[in-house]
Coordinates of C-alpha atoms and ligand atoms in Angstrom, one line a residue:
M15 CA 5.4 47.8 31.5
S16 CA 8.4 49.9 30.8
G17 CA 7.7 51.2 27.3
K18 CA 7.4 54.2 25.9
I19 CA 4.4 56.2 23.7
I20 CA 5.1 59.1 21.8
L21 CA 1.7 61.0 20.7
L22 CA 1.7 63.7 18.2
I23 CA -1.7 65.8 18.4
G24 CA -2.4 68.7 16.5
G25 CA -4.4 70.1 13.4
S26 CA -5.4 68.2 10.5
G27 CA -2.6 69.1 8.0
S28 CA -0.2 69.8 10.6
G29 CA 2.2 67.5 9.2
K30 CA 1.9 64.8 12.0
S31 CA 1.6 61.6 9.7
S32 CA 4.5 62.9 7.7
L33 CA 6.8 63.5 10.8
I34 CA 6.2 59.6 12.1
K35 CA 6.6 58.5 8.5
R36 CA 10.1 60.1 8.5
L37 CA 11.0 58.9 11.6
R38 CA 9.7 55.4 11.0
H39 CA 12.1 55.6 7.8
E40 CA 15.1 56.9 9.5
Y41 CA 14.7 55.0 13.1
E42 CA 13.4 51.1 12.8
R43 CA 13.3 50.8 16.3
V44 CA 10.1 53.1 16.3
R45 CA 7.1 51.0 16.0
F46 CA 4.0 52.4 14.6
I47 CA 0.6 50.2 14.7
P48 CA -2.0 51.4 12.5
S49 CA -5.3 52.2 14.4
V50 CA -8.6 51.1 13.0
T51 CA -11.1 53.7 11.2
T52 CA -14.4 54.1 9.4
R53 CA -13.1 56.9 7.2
P54 CA -13.1 56.3 3.5
K55 CA -9.6 55.4 2.5
R56 CA -7.7 58.2 0.4
P57 CA -6.6 57.6 -3.1
T58 CA -2.9 57.4 -2.0
E59 CA -3.9 55.0 1.1
H60 CA -3.4 51.4 1.2
D61 CA -5.3 49.2 3.7
G62 CA -3.1 48.4 6.5
E63 CA -0.4 51.0 6.1
S64 CA -1.8 54.2 7.7
Y65 CA -5.1 52.5 8.9
H66 CA -6.7 49.4 8.8
F67 CA -10.1 50.7 7.1
V68 CA -13.6 48.9 8.3
D69 CA -17.3 49.5 8.2
V70 CA -19.0 50.7 11.3
K71 CA -20.7 47.4 12.1
T72 CA -16.8 45.8 12.2
F73 CA -15.8 49.0 14.3
Q74 CA -18.7 48.4 16.7
Q75 CA -18.2 44.6 16.9
L76 CA -14.6 45.4 18.0
I77 CA -15.7 47.9 20.8
Q78 CA -18.0 44.9 22.3
E79 CA -14.5 42.7 22.1
N80 CA -13.0 45.3 23.9
G81 CA -10.6 45.4 20.8
F82 CA -9.7 49.3 21.4
I83 CA -7.4 50.6 24.1
E84 CA -9.4 53.9 23.6
Y85 CA -11.7 55.3 20.6
A86 CA -13.2 58.5 19.6
H87 CA -15.2 59.8 16.8
V88 CA -12.8 62.7 14.8
H89 CA -14.0 65.0 12.2
R90 CA -16.9 62.4 11.0
A91 CA -15.5 59.0 11.3
W92 CA -14.6 56.7 14.1
Y93 CA -10.7 56.2 15.0
G94 CA -9.7 53.4 17.2
T95 CA -6.1 52.1 18.8
P96 CA -6.0 48.5 18.4
R97 CA -5.2 47.1 22.4
Q98 CA -3.7 43.8 21.8
A99 CA -0.5 45.2 19.5
Y100 CA 0.0 48.0 22.1
E101 CA 0.3 45.9 24.8
E102 CA 2.7 43.6 23.4
I103 CA 5.0 46.4 22.6
L104 CA 4.7 48.3 26.1
A105 CA 5.2 45.0 27.5
T106 CA 8.7 45.4 26.5
D107 CA 10.9 48.3 26.3
G108 CA 9.4 48.9 22.9
I109 CA 8.7 52.6 21.4
V110 CA 5.7 53.4 19.7
I111 CA 4.9 56.8 18.0
K112 CA 1.2 57.7 17.0
D113 CA -0.9 60.5 16.1
I114 CA -4.2 60.9 17.9
D115 CA -6.9 63.7 18.4
P116 CA -6.9 65.3 21.9
K117 CA -9.6 63.2 23.7
G118 CA -7.4 60.2 22.8
A119 CA -4.3 61.5 24.0
A120 CA -6.3 62.2 27.4
A121 CA -7.3 58.6 27.5
F122 CA -3.9 57.5 27.2
K123 CA -2.4 59.6 29.8
T124 CA -4.4 58.2 32.2
L125 CA -4.0 54.8 31.1
F126 CA -0.6 54.8 31.1
A127 CA 0.7 58.0 32.7
D128 CA 4.6 58.7 32.2
Q129 CA 5.1 56.1 29.5
V130 CA 3.7 58.7 27.4
I131 CA 5.1 61.9 25.9
T132 CA 2.3 64.3 24.3
I133 CA 3.8 66.8 21.5
F134 CA 1.6 69.3 20.2
V135 CA 2.1 70.1 16.3
S136 CA 1.1 73.3 15.6
V137 CA 0.6 75.0 12.0
P138 CA -0.5 78.5 10.8
P139 CA -4.4 78.0 10.0
D140 CA -3.5 79.9 6.1
L141 CA -0.9 76.7 5.6
M142 CA -3.0 74.2 7.1
K143 CA -6.1 75.4 4.7
E144 CA -3.2 75.3 1.6
R145 CA -2.4 71.7 2.8
L146 CA -5.7 70.1 3.4
L147 CA -6.8 71.6 0.0
M148 CA -4.2 69.9 -1.9
R149 CA -4.6 66.9 -0.2
G150 CA -8.3 66.8 -1.1
D151 CA -10.3 67.2 2.1
T152 CA -12.9 69.5 0.7
P153 CA -15.8 67.9 2.1
E154 CA -14.6 67.7 5.9
F155 CA -12.8 70.9 5.2
E156 CA -14.6 73.0 7.6
A157 CA -14.6 70.4 10.3
R158 CA -11.1 70.1 10.7
L159 CA -10.5 73.9 10.8
V160 CA -13.1 74.1 13.7
D161 CA -11.7 71.3 15.6
Y162 CA -8.0 72.5 15.2
A163 CA -9.2 75.8 16.9
D164 CA -10.6 73.7 19.5
A165 CA -7.7 71.7 19.8
W166 CA -5.1 74.8 19.7
K167 CA -6.9 76.3 23.2
D168 CA -5.7 73.3 25.3
R169 CA -1.8 73.5 23.7
D170 CA -0.6 74.1 26.9
H171 CA -1.9 70.7 28.3
Y172 CA 1.0 68.8 26.4
D173 CA 4.2 68.1 27.3
Y174 CA 6.0 69.7 24.0
M175 CA 4.8 71.9 21.2
I176 CA 6.8 72.0 17.9
E177 CA 5.4 74.3 14.8
N178 CA 5.7 72.8 11.5
I179 CA 6.0 75.5 8.9
D180 CA 9.7 73.9 7.8
F181 CA 9.4 70.6 7.5
E182 CA 13.2 69.8 8.3
Q183 CA 13.2 72.0 11.4
A184 CA 10.0 70.7 12.7
Y185 CA 11.5 67.0 12.2
V186 CA 14.9 68.5 14.2
D187 CA 12.8 69.8 16.9
L188 CA 10.8 66.6 17.1
L189 CA 14.2 64.4 17.2
G190 CA 15.1 66.9 20.0
I191 CA 12.4 65.9 22.1
I192 CA 12.3 62.1 21.3
S193 CA 16.2 60.9 20.8
A194 CA 16.7 60.5 24.5
Y195 CA 14.2 57.5 24.3
I196 CA 14.9 56.0 20.7
P197 CA 17.3 53.1 21.5
G198 CA 20.4 52.4 19.0
Q199 CA 21.4 54.4 16.0
P200 CA 19.1 55.6 13.2
S201 CA 18.8 52.8 10.1
E202 CA 20.7 53.3 7.3
S203 CA 18.3 53.0 4.6
Ligands
ATP325 N1 6.2 71.4 6.1 C1 5.4 71.4 5.5 N2 5.7 72.3 4.2 C2 4.9 71.7 3.5 N3 3.9 70.8 3.3 C3 4.1 69.8 4.6 C4 4.2 70.2 5.3 N4 4.3 69.1 6.7 C5 3.4 68.7 5.9 N5 3.0 68.9 4.7 C6 1.7 68.2 3.8 O1 0.7 68.7 4.4 C7 -0.3 67.6 4.0 C8 -0.9 67.2 5.3 O2 0.2 66.5 6.3 P1 -0.2 65.1 6.9 O3 -0.9 64.4 6.3 O4 1.4 64.6 7.4 O5 -1.0 65.9 8.4 P2 -1.6 65.2 9.5 O6 -1.3 66.3 10.7 O7 -1.7 63.9 9.7 O8 -3.0 65.4 9.1 P3 -4.2 64.7 9.5 O9 -4.5 64.6 10.9 O10 -5.5 65.0 8.9 O11 -4.0 63.2 9.4 C9 0.7 66.3 3.3 O12 0.5 66.6 1.9 C10 1.8 66.5 3.8 O13 2.9 66.3 2.5
LIG326 N1 -8.7 59.0 19.4 C1 -8.1 58.6 18.1 N2 -7.8 59.2 16.9 C2 -6.8 59.3 16.0 C3 -6.8 57.9 16.1 N3 -5.9 57.6 14.7 C4 -6.0 59.0 14.3 N4 -6.8 59.9 15.1 C5 -6.7 61.1 14.5 O1 -8.1 61.5 13.8 C6 -8.0 62.7 13.2 C7 -8.2 62.2 11.6 O2 -6.8 61.7 10.8 P1 -6.8 61.6 9.4 O3 -6.0 60.6 9.3 O4 -8.0 61.0 9.0 O5 -6.6 62.7 8.9 C8 -6.7 63.0 13.4 O6 -6.5 64.1 14.2 C9 -5.4 61.9 14.2 O7 -4.4 62.2 14.9 C10 -6.8 56.7 16.9 O8 -6.7 55.7 16.9 N5 -7.9 57.5 18.0

């Protein structure tokens, strides 16, 4: 296998999904495979775009069928990386980006070693709070702040770190790290 996996780790609201969205828009060769989750869908989300939304029974069945590369309980729900779609990309020289919790990132490193590049996205806690409230994450808000405090302690475990205060700067920093792995030019759209 020769593909690359870029993993973004960091607090809820640090901007991982927004960075991924911008990158996918500009570089069509960068693939994103939606994870499977038992979390309730947000009003702005559509099934199959950011995630495949399933109930706990379906998630358990996928575990039984060895359908995940890794899975973890994060905040208050289950999240899993679909095995088949990833293995197809990695068998070629494809590049895939995803956001993931620290346990998931560790599992990827164990399984795929040098194919994996880990990037910690940091955010000052006051901005994180502001962004989560704006997104409407009120019920699970505290759990997400505690999880970020834990993730922050292990920030040195990752290959790179970027700070997302100014979004444009964070995006430029992300590109600076990964552009060497992206084949071809940005898409024209
Ligand atoms: N630099 C920024 N300045 C202002 N708002 C931002 C910035 N980056 C992201 N946001 C906003 O913050 C909110 C959370 O961002 P996003 O969903 O990308 O975070 P995330 O790290 O993927 O969170 P989660 O891990 O919970 O999925 C979104 O509404 C997004 O538009
Ligand atoms: N271990 C995994 N963690 C994942 C996966 N997909 C997303 N995540 C992480 O879960 C939280 C919550 O995300 P949200 O979209 O519900 O706010 C975040 O830290 C993600 O990075 C996965 O497949 N495996």
